[in-house]
PDB file of C-alpha atoms in Angstrom:
ATOM      1  CA  UNK A  10       0.000   0.000   0.000  1.00  0.00           C
ATOM      2  CA  UNK A  11       1.643   3.237  -1.139  1.00  0.00           C
ATOM      3  CA  UNK A  12      -0.551   6.097   0.028  1.00  0.00           C
ATOM      4  CA  UNK A  13      -1.135   5.810   3.759  1.00  0.00           C
ATOM      5  CA  UNK A  14      -2.441   9.058   5.221  1.00  0.00           C
ATOM      6  CA  UNK A  15      -0.589   9.217   8.508  1.00  0.00           C
ATOM      7  CA  UNK A  16      -0.816  12.919   9.270  1.00  0.00           C
ATOM      8  CA  UNK A  17      -4.533  12.974  10.123  1.00  0.00           C
ATOM      9  CA  UNK A  18      -3.929  11.771  13.684  1.00  0.00           C
ATOM     10  CA  UNK A  19      -1.629  14.741  14.267  1.00  0.00           C
ATOM     11  CA  UNK A  20      -4.016  17.159  12.576  1.00  0.00           C
ATOM     12  CA  UNK A  21      -6.834  15.968  14.854  1.00  0.00           C
ATOM     13  CA  UNK A  22      -4.554  16.047  17.933  1.00  0.00           C
ATOM     14  CA  UNK A  23      -5.678  12.565  18.929  1.00  0.00           C
ATOM     15  CA  UNK A  24      -4.416  10.981  22.164  1.00  0.00           C
ATOM     16  CA  UNK A  25      -1.514   8.583  21.721  1.00  0.00           C
ATOM     17  CA  UNK A  26      -3.664   5.605  22.701  1.00  0.00           C
ATOM     18  CA  UNK A  27      -6.228   6.280  19.945  1.00  0.00           C
ATOM     19  CA  UNK A  28      -4.839   4.643  16.822  1.00  0.00           C
ATOM     20  CA  UNK A  29      -5.790   6.069  13.424  1.00  0.00           C
ATOM     21  CA  UNK A  30      -5.040   4.873   9.909  1.00  0.00           C
ATOM     22  CA  UNK A  31      -6.087   6.488   6.657  1.00  0.00           C
ATOM     23  CA  UNK A  32      -5.593   5.658   3.002  1.00  0.00           C
ATOM     24  CA  UNK A  33      -6.585   7.005  -0.375  1.00  0.00           C
ATOM     25  CA  UNK A  34      -9.298   5.036  -2.177  1.00  0.00           C
ATOM     26  CA  UNK A  35      -7.372   5.301  -5.452  1.00  0.00           C
ATOM     27  CA  UNK A  36      -4.426   3.437  -3.891  1.00  0.00           C
ATOM     28  CA  UNK A  37      -6.697   0.604  -2.800  1.00  0.00           C
ATOM     29  CA  UNK A  38      -8.414   0.444  -6.171  1.00  0.00           C
ATOM     30  CA  UNK A  39      -5.049  -0.071  -7.891  1.00  0.00           C
ATOM     31  CA  UNK A  40      -4.161  -3.130  -5.798  1.00  0.00           C
ATOM     32  CA  UNK A  41      -7.586  -4.707  -5.243  1.00  0.00           C
ATOM     33  CA  UNK A  42      -6.520  -7.947  -6.959  1.00  0.00           C
ATOM     34  CA  UNK A  43      -3.491  -8.510  -4.743  1.00  0.00           C
ATOM     35  CA  UNK A  44      -3.381 -11.226  -2.068  1.00  0.00           C
ATOM     36  CA  UNK A  45      -4.171  -8.666   0.624  1.00  0.00           C
ATOM     37  CA  UNK A  46      -7.762  -8.840  -0.523  1.00  0.00           C
ATOM     38  CA  UNK A  47      -8.055 -12.646  -0.744  1.00  0.00           C
ATOM     39  CA  UNK A  48      -9.387 -12.889   2.812  1.00  0.00           C
ATOM     40  CA  UNK A  49     -12.527 -15.100   2.551  1.00  0.00           C
ATOM     41  CA  UNK A  50     -14.596 -12.967   4.893  1.00  0.00           C
ATOM     42  CA  UNK A  51     -13.703  -9.781   3.047  1.00  0.00           C
ATOM     43  CA  UNK A  52     -14.489 -11.345  -0.309  1.00  0.00           C
ATOM     44  CA  UNK A  53     -17.834 -12.654   0.953  1.00  0.00           C
ATOM     45  CA  UNK A  54     -18.824  -9.283   2.433  1.00  0.00           C
ATOM     46  CA  UNK A  55     -18.097  -7.501  -0.865  1.00  0.00           C
ATOM     47  CA  UNK A  56     -19.414 -10.110  -3.288  1.00  0.00           C
ATOM     48  CA  UNK A  57     -22.436  -8.059  -4.423  1.00  0.00           C
ATOM     49  CA  UNK A  58     -20.788  -4.628  -4.350  1.00  0.00           C
ATOM     50  CA  UNK A  59     -19.951  -2.446  -7.324  1.00  0.00           C
ATOM     51  CA  UNK A  60     -16.308  -1.685  -8.038  1.00  0.00           C
ATOM     52  CA  UNK A  61     -16.320   1.728  -6.366  1.00  0.00           C
ATOM     53  CA  UNK A  62     -18.293   0.582  -3.336  1.00  0.00           C
ATOM     54  CA  UNK A  63     -16.033  -2.462  -2.984  1.00  0.00           C
ATOM     55  CA  UNK A  64     -12.898  -0.310  -3.050  1.00  0.00           C
ATOM     56  CA  UNK A  65     -14.300   2.014  -0.373  1.00  0.00           C
ATOM     57  CA  UNK A  66     -15.370  -0.885   1.843  1.00  0.00           C
ATOM     58  CA  UNK A  67     -12.013  -2.635   1.537  1.00  0.00           C
ATOM     59  CA  UNK A  68     -10.131   0.587   2.174  1.00  0.00           C
ATOM     60  CA  UNK A  69     -12.025   1.114   5.415  1.00  0.00           C
ATOM     61  CA  UNK A  70     -11.331  -2.447   6.563  1.00  0.00           C
ATOM     62  CA  UNK A  71      -7.606  -2.368   5.825  1.00  0.00           C
ATOM     63  CA  UNK A  72      -7.415   0.901   7.762  1.00  0.00           C
ATOM     64  CA  UNK A  73      -9.178  -0.826  10.647  1.00  0.00           C
ATOM     65  CA  UNK A  74      -6.783  -3.772  10.542  1.00  0.00           C
ATOM     66  CA  UNK A  75      -3.818  -1.404  10.488  1.00  0.00           C
ATOM     67  CA  UNK A  76      -5.127   0.551  13.489  1.00  0.00           C
ATOM     68  CA  UNK A  77      -5.592  -2.726  15.360  1.00  0.00           C
ATOM     69  CA  UNK A  78      -2.005  -3.726  14.587  1.00  0.00           C
ATOM     70  CA  UNK A  79      -0.847  -0.393  15.995  1.00  0.00           C
ATOM     71  CA  UNK A  80      -2.577  -1.443  19.230  1.00  0.00           C
ATOM     72  CA  UNK A  81      -0.778  -4.776  19.126  1.00  0.00           C
ATOM     73  CA  UNK A  82      -3.988  -6.630  18.230  1.00  0.00           C
ATOM     74  CA  UNK A  83      -3.762  -9.184  15.442  1.00  0.00           C
ATOM     75  CA  UNK A  84      -7.267  -9.834  14.137  1.00  0.00           C
ATOM     76  CA  UNK A  85      -9.222 -10.385  10.951  1.00  0.00           C
ATOM     77  CA  UNK A  86     -10.729  -7.455   9.094  1.00  0.00           C
ATOM     78  CA  UNK A  87     -13.725  -6.135  11.126  1.00  0.00           C
ATOM     79  CA  UNK A  88     -16.688  -7.272   9.039  1.00  0.00           C
ATOM     80  CA  UNK A  89     -20.342  -6.209   9.332  1.00  0.00           C
ATOM     81  CA  UNK A  90     -22.459  -7.826  12.002  1.00  0.00           C
ATOM     82  CA  UNK A  91     -25.860  -6.833  13.307  1.00  0.00           C
ATOM     83  CA  UNK A  92     -27.110  -3.502  11.960  1.00  0.00           C
ATOM     84  CA  UNK A  93     -24.270  -3.678   9.418  1.00  0.00           C
ATOM     85  CA  UNK A  94     -21.866  -2.281  12.017  1.00  0.00           C
ATOM     86  CA  UNK A  95     -18.248  -3.557  12.108  1.00  0.00           C
ATOM     87  CA  UNK A  96     -17.555  -6.306  14.653  1.00  0.00           C
ATOM     88  CA  UNK A  97     -14.415  -5.399  16.585  1.00  0.00           C
ATOM     89  CA  UNK A  98     -12.269  -7.741  18.708  1.00  0.00           C
ATOM     90  CA  UNK A  99     -13.220  -8.106  22.361  1.00  0.00           C
ATOM     91  CA  UNK A 100     -11.984  -5.174  24.399  1.00  0.00           C
ATOM     92  CA  UNK A 101     -11.631  -2.835  21.403  1.00  0.00           C
ATOM     93  CA  UNK A 102     -13.626   0.220  20.407  1.00  0.00           C
ATOM     94  CA  UNK A 103     -13.404   1.183  16.772  1.00  0.00           C
ATOM     95  CA  UNK A 104     -14.947   3.262  14.029  1.00  0.00           C
ATOM     96  CA  UNK A 105     -14.618   3.348  10.235  1.00  0.00           C
ATOM     97  CA  UNK A 106     -15.530   5.989   7.679  1.00  0.00           C
ATOM     98  CA  UNK A 107     -14.964   6.472   3.970  1.00  0.00           C
ATOM     99  CA  UNK A 108     -15.942   8.791   1.166  1.00  0.00           C
ATOM    100  CA  UNK A 109     -15.182   8.641  -2.546  1.00  0.00           C
ATOM    101  CA  UNK A 110     -11.531   9.677  -2.057  1.00  0.00           C
ATOM    102  CA  UNK A 111     -10.443   8.616   1.420  1.00  0.00           C
ATOM    103  CA  UNK A 112     -10.956   5.950   4.084  1.00  0.00           C
ATOM    104  CA  UNK A 113     -10.091   6.218   7.759  1.00  0.00           C
ATOM    105  CA  UNK A 114     -10.421   4.057  10.870  1.00  0.00           C
ATOM    106  CA  UNK A 115      -9.699   4.518  14.552  1.00  0.00           C
ATOM    107  CA  UNK A 116      -9.310   1.948  17.324  1.00  0.00           C
ATOM    108  CA  UNK A 117      -8.603   2.075  21.043  1.00  0.00           C
ATOM    109  CA  UNK A 118      -8.958   0.085  24.249  1.00  0.00           C
ATOM    110  CA  UNK A 119     -12.488  -0.206  25.616  1.00  0.00           C
ATOM    111  CA  UNK A 120     -11.057  -0.132  29.128  1.00  0.00           C
ATOM    112  CA  UNK A 121      -9.887   3.462  28.579  1.00  0.00           C
ATOM    113  CA  UNK A 122     -12.662   4.948  26.434  1.00  0.00           C
ATOM    114  CA  UNK A 123     -16.437   4.656  26.499  1.00  0.00           C
ATOM    115  CA  UNK A 124     -17.131   6.053  23.020  1.00  0.00           C
ATOM    116  CA  UNK A 125     -15.220   6.457  19.771  1.00  0.00           C
ATOM    117  CA  UNK A 126     -16.338   7.724  16.385  1.00  0.00           C
ATOM    118  CA  UNK A 127     -14.701   8.993  13.204  1.00  0.00           C
ATOM    119  CA  UNK A 128     -15.946  10.513   9.967  1.00  0.00           C
ATOM    120  CA  UNK A 129     -14.500  11.860   6.723  1.00  0.00           C
ATOM    121  CA  UNK A 130     -16.449  13.990   4.256  1.00  0.00           C
ATOM    122  CA  UNK A 131     -15.506  15.797   1.049  1.00  0.00           C
ATOM    123  CA  UNK A 132     -16.411  19.456   0.746  1.00  0.00           C
ATOM    124  CA  UNK A 133     -20.098  19.660  -0.146  1.00  0.00           C
ATOM    125  CA  UNK A 134     -20.819  21.491  -3.385  1.00  0.00           C
ATOM    126  CA  UNK A 135     -23.249  24.445  -3.438  1.00  0.00           C
ATOM    127  CA  UNK A 136     -26.062  22.602  -5.235  1.00  0.00           C
ATOM    128  CA  UNK A 137     -25.987  19.632  -2.857  1.00  0.00           C
ATOM    129  CA  UNK A 138     -25.598  21.939   0.135  1.00  0.00           C
ATOM    130  CA  UNK A 139     -28.835  23.661  -0.767  1.00  0.00           C
ATOM    131  CA  UNK A 140     -30.602  20.316  -1.150  1.00  0.00           C
ATOM    132  CA  UNK A 141     -29.523  18.743   2.134  1.00  0.00           C
ATOM    133  CA  UNK A 142     -29.123  21.686   4.507  1.00  0.00           C
ATOM    134  CA  UNK A 143     -32.553  21.392   6.118  1.00  0.00           C
ATOM    135  CA  UNK A 144     -32.056  17.697   6.803  1.00  0.00           C
ATOM    136  CA  UNK A 145     -28.797  18.365   8.656  1.00  0.00           C
ATOM    137  CA  UNK A 146     -29.412  21.395  10.850  1.00  0.00           C
ATOM    138  CA  UNK A 147     -31.592  24.335  11.763  1.00  0.00           C
ATOM    139  CA  UNK A 148     -30.804  27.671  10.151  1.00  0.00           C
ATOM    140  CA  UNK A 149     -29.753  29.040  13.543  1.00  0.00           C
ATOM    141  CA  UNK A 150     -27.091  26.352  13.933  1.00  0.00           C
ATOM    142  CA  UNK A 151     -25.507  27.120  10.587  1.00  0.00           C
ATOM    143  CA  UNK A 152     -25.619  30.869  11.136  1.00  0.00           C
ATOM    144  CA  UNK A 153     -23.925  30.404  14.515  1.00  0.00           C
ATOM    145  CA  UNK A 154     -21.195  28.186  13.093  1.00  0.00           C
ATOM    146  CA  UNK A 155     -20.547  30.542  10.176  1.00  0.00           C
ATOM    147  CA  UNK A 156     -19.383  33.170  12.653  1.00  0.00           C
ATOM    148  CA  UNK A 157     -16.326  30.960  13.254  1.00  0.00           C
ATOM    149  CA  UNK A 158     -16.208  29.014   9.981  1.00  0.00           C
ATOM    150  CA  UNK A 159     -16.937  31.511   7.196  1.00  0.00           C
ATOM    151  CA  UNK A 160     -18.617  30.099   4.125  1.00  0.00           C
ATOM    152  CA  UNK A 161     -21.798  28.065   3.848  1.00  0.00           C
ATOM    153  CA  UNK A 162     -20.146  25.060   2.151  1.00  0.00           C
ATOM    154  CA  UNK A 163     -17.367  24.785   4.748  1.00  0.00           C
ATOM    155  CA  UNK A 164     -19.693  25.222   7.700  1.00  0.00           C
ATOM    156  CA  UNK A 165     -22.297  22.751   6.453  1.00  0.00           C
ATOM    157  CA  UNK A 166     -19.704  20.102   5.550  1.00  0.00           C
ATOM    158  CA  UNK A 167     -18.066  20.445   8.953  1.00  0.00           C
ATOM    159  CA  UNK A 168     -21.345  20.284  10.869  1.00  0.00           C
ATOM    160  CA  UNK A 169     -22.507  17.260   8.871  1.00  0.00           C
ATOM    161  CA  UNK A 170     -19.232  15.440   9.553  1.00  0.00           C
ATOM    162  CA  UNK A 171     -19.184  16.343  13.251  1.00  0.00           C
ATOM    163  CA  UNK A 172     -22.705  15.010  13.762  1.00  0.00           C
ATOM    164  CA  UNK A 173     -21.835  11.820  11.869  1.00  0.00           C
ATOM    165  CA  UNK A 174     -18.810  11.222  14.129  1.00  0.00           C
ATOM    166  CA  UNK A 175     -20.937  11.814  17.231  1.00  0.00           C
ATOM    167  CA  UNK A 176     -23.667   9.444  16.093  1.00  0.00           C
ATOM    168  CA  UNK A 177     -21.124   6.723  15.272  1.00  0.00           C
ATOM    169  CA  UNK A 178     -19.525   7.117  18.701  1.00  0.00           C
ATOM    170  CA  UNK A 179     -22.822   6.793  20.567  1.00  0.00           C
ATOM    171  CA  UNK A 180     -24.447   4.136  18.375  1.00  0.00           C
ATOM    172  CA  UNK A 181     -23.117   1.145  20.393  1.00  0.00           C
ATOM    173  CA  UNK A 182     -24.523   2.627  23.592  1.00  0.00           C
ATOM    174  CA  UNK A 183     -27.932   3.763  22.368  1.00  0.00           C
ATOM    175  CA  UNK A 184     -28.526   0.909  19.921  1.00  0.00           C
ATOM    176  CA  UNK A 185     -29.460   3.013  16.927  1.00  0.00           C
ATOM    177  CA  UNK A 186     -28.885   6.152  14.943  1.00  0.00           C
ATOM    178  CA  UNK A 187     -30.708   9.426  15.518  1.00  0.00           C
ATOM    179  CA  UNK A 188     -31.690  12.028  12.970  1.00  0.00           C
ATOM    180  CA  UNK A 189     -29.493  15.082  12.583  1.00  0.00           C
ATOM    181  CA  UNK A 190     -31.776  17.212  14.750  1.00  0.00           C
ATOM    182  CA  UNK A 191     -31.012  15.027  17.796  1.00  0.00           C
ATOM    183  CA  UNK A 192     -27.834  17.086  18.311  1.00  0.00           C
ATOM    184  CA  UNK A 193     -27.112  20.710  17.577  1.00  0.00           C
ATOM    185  CA  UNK A 194     -24.162  23.049  17.213  1.00  0.00           C
ATOM    186  CA  UNK A 195     -23.422  24.744  20.531  1.00  0.00           C
ATOM    187  CA  UNK A 196     -19.950  26.290  20.302  1.00  0.00           C
ATOM    188  CA  UNK A 197     -16.773  26.405  18.251  1.00  0.00           C
ATOM    189  CA  UNK A 198     -13.408  25.976  19.962  1.00  0.00           C
ATOM    190  CA  UNK A 199      -9.865  25.567  18.656  1.00  0.00           C
ATOM    191  CA  UNK A 200      -9.955  22.604  16.237  1.00  0.00           C
ATOM    192  CA  UNK A 201     -13.224  21.356  17.697  1.00  0.00           C
ATOM    193  CA  UNK A 202     -16.974  21.827  17.695  1.00  0.00           C
ATOM    194  CA  UNK A 203     -19.151  21.378  20.749  1.00  0.00           C
ATOM    195  CA  UNK A 204     -22.430  19.631  20.010  1.00  0.00           C
ATOM    196  CA  UNK A 205     -25.359  19.502  22.421  1.00  0.00           C
ATOM    197  CA  UNK A 206     -27.926  16.710  22.535  1.00  0.00           C
ATOM    198  CA  UNK A 207     -31.429  18.061  21.950  1.00  0.00           C
ATOM    199  CA  UNK A 208     -33.256  14.973  23.263  1.00  0.00           C
ATOM    200  CA  UNK A 209     -32.709  12.039  25.571  1.00  0.00           C
ATOM    201  CA  UNK A 210     -30.833   9.295  23.692  1.00  0.00           C
ATOM    202  CA  UNK A 211     -30.924   6.885  26.652  1.00  0.00           C
ATOM    203  CA  UNK A 212     -30.701   7.091  30.441  1.00  0.00           C
ATOM    204  CA  UNK A 213     -27.062   8.200  30.270  1.00  0.00           C
ATOM    205  CA  UNK A 214     -27.075  10.503  27.250  1.00  0.00           C
ATOM    206  CA  UNK A 215     -29.682  13.080  28.125  1.00  0.00           C
ATOM    207  CA  UNK A 216     -30.840  16.260  26.426  1.00  0.00           C
ATOM    208  CA  UNK A 217     -28.452  19.109  27.161  1.00  0.00           C
ATOM    209  CA  UNK A 218     -25.314  16.950  27.394  1.00  0.00           C
ATOM    210  CA  UNK A 219     -22.407  18.460  25.457  1.00  0.00           C
ATOM    211  CA  UNK A 220     -19.796  16.521  23.477  1.00  0.00           C
ATOM    212  CA  UNK A 221     -16.608  17.873  21.919  1.00  0.00           C
ATOM    213  CA  UNK A 222     -15.823  16.782  18.363  1.00  0.00           C
ATOM    214  CA  UNK A 223     -12.292  17.253  17.059  1.00  0.00           C
ATOM    215  CA  UNK A 224     -11.941  18.206  13.393  1.00  0.00           C
ATOM    216  CA  UNK A 225      -9.251  18.912  10.806  1.00  0.00           C
ATOM    217  CA  UNK A 226      -9.225  19.822   7.135  1.00  0.00           C
ATOM    218  CA  UNK A 227      -6.898  18.014   4.762  1.00  0.00           C
ATOM    219  CA  UNK A 228      -7.267  19.484   1.319  1.00  0.00           C
ATOM    220  CA  UNK A 229     -11.010  19.468   0.623  1.00  0.00           C
ATOM    221  CA  UNK A 230     -11.725  16.601   3.030  1.00  0.00           C
ATOM    222  CA  UNK A 231     -12.755  17.214   6.621  1.00  0.00           C
ATOM    223  CA  UNK A 232     -12.039  14.617   9.304  1.00  0.00           C
ATOM    224  CA  UNK A 233     -14.006  14.538  12.558  1.00  0.00           C
ATOM    225  CA  UNK A 234     -13.430  12.427  15.654  1.00  0.00           C
ATOM    226  CA  UNK A 235     -15.124  11.844  18.992  1.00  0.00           C
ATOM    227  CA  UNK A 236     -13.249  10.086  21.800  1.00  0.00           C
ATOM    228  CA  UNK A 237     -14.697  10.017  25.300  1.00  0.00           C
ATOM    229  CA  UNK A 238     -12.477   8.823  28.128  1.00  0.00           C
ATOM    230  CA  UNK A 239     -13.961   6.713  30.911  1.00  0.00           C
ATOM    231  CA  UNK A 240     -12.214   8.996  33.421  1.00  0.00           C
ATOM    232  CA  UNK A 241     -13.776  12.112  31.906  1.00  0.00           C
ATOM    233  CA  UNK A 242     -10.391  13.605  30.988  1.00  0.00           C
TER     234      UNK A 242
END
């Protein structure tokens, strides 16, 4: 593999015990016929996928396997289980995301963190932004974020990605995804957004709870990550 994206962890200022791997989809597409992708489980999971979808799926899984190796965990590629979510080794929290250009995965010890989520999104074009804005956020949220992140496309892409990372992080605990109005933009800090839950997700994640989402731009892709320590630090 020739195009690992190893600077994203530094850009996001992730803790040293949160392992991240990223790769370009084009690099994976070029080597999809190599023995790396002869794993029976991986081949079975992608048997009905189109070429592009298969490349994105495989890219996410090899990133996951690489992040696990960084932890010292040797395991098969995390394949979909119930609800199509990746099945991680016992004691590991993980999250995978991919778009048309990039895949990324994070992994860490479940004993240290209670939630982990990652997302990557390409910059949303103006036409699509207009189409999807109302499904992602209230006007007030976007106006508030634009005070710190000038430009409708940048702000909307960032908010979309941040909410995706939050929802992925909390999915294992709440047992399902929420719509984008279940969390809202609250504040913008250095390299992070603060999102606030607008409804009770379960008995632990109640309306009003705030969660910090780290973010970083790399070219026209934005990466977002949520990591919540069990100690609260």
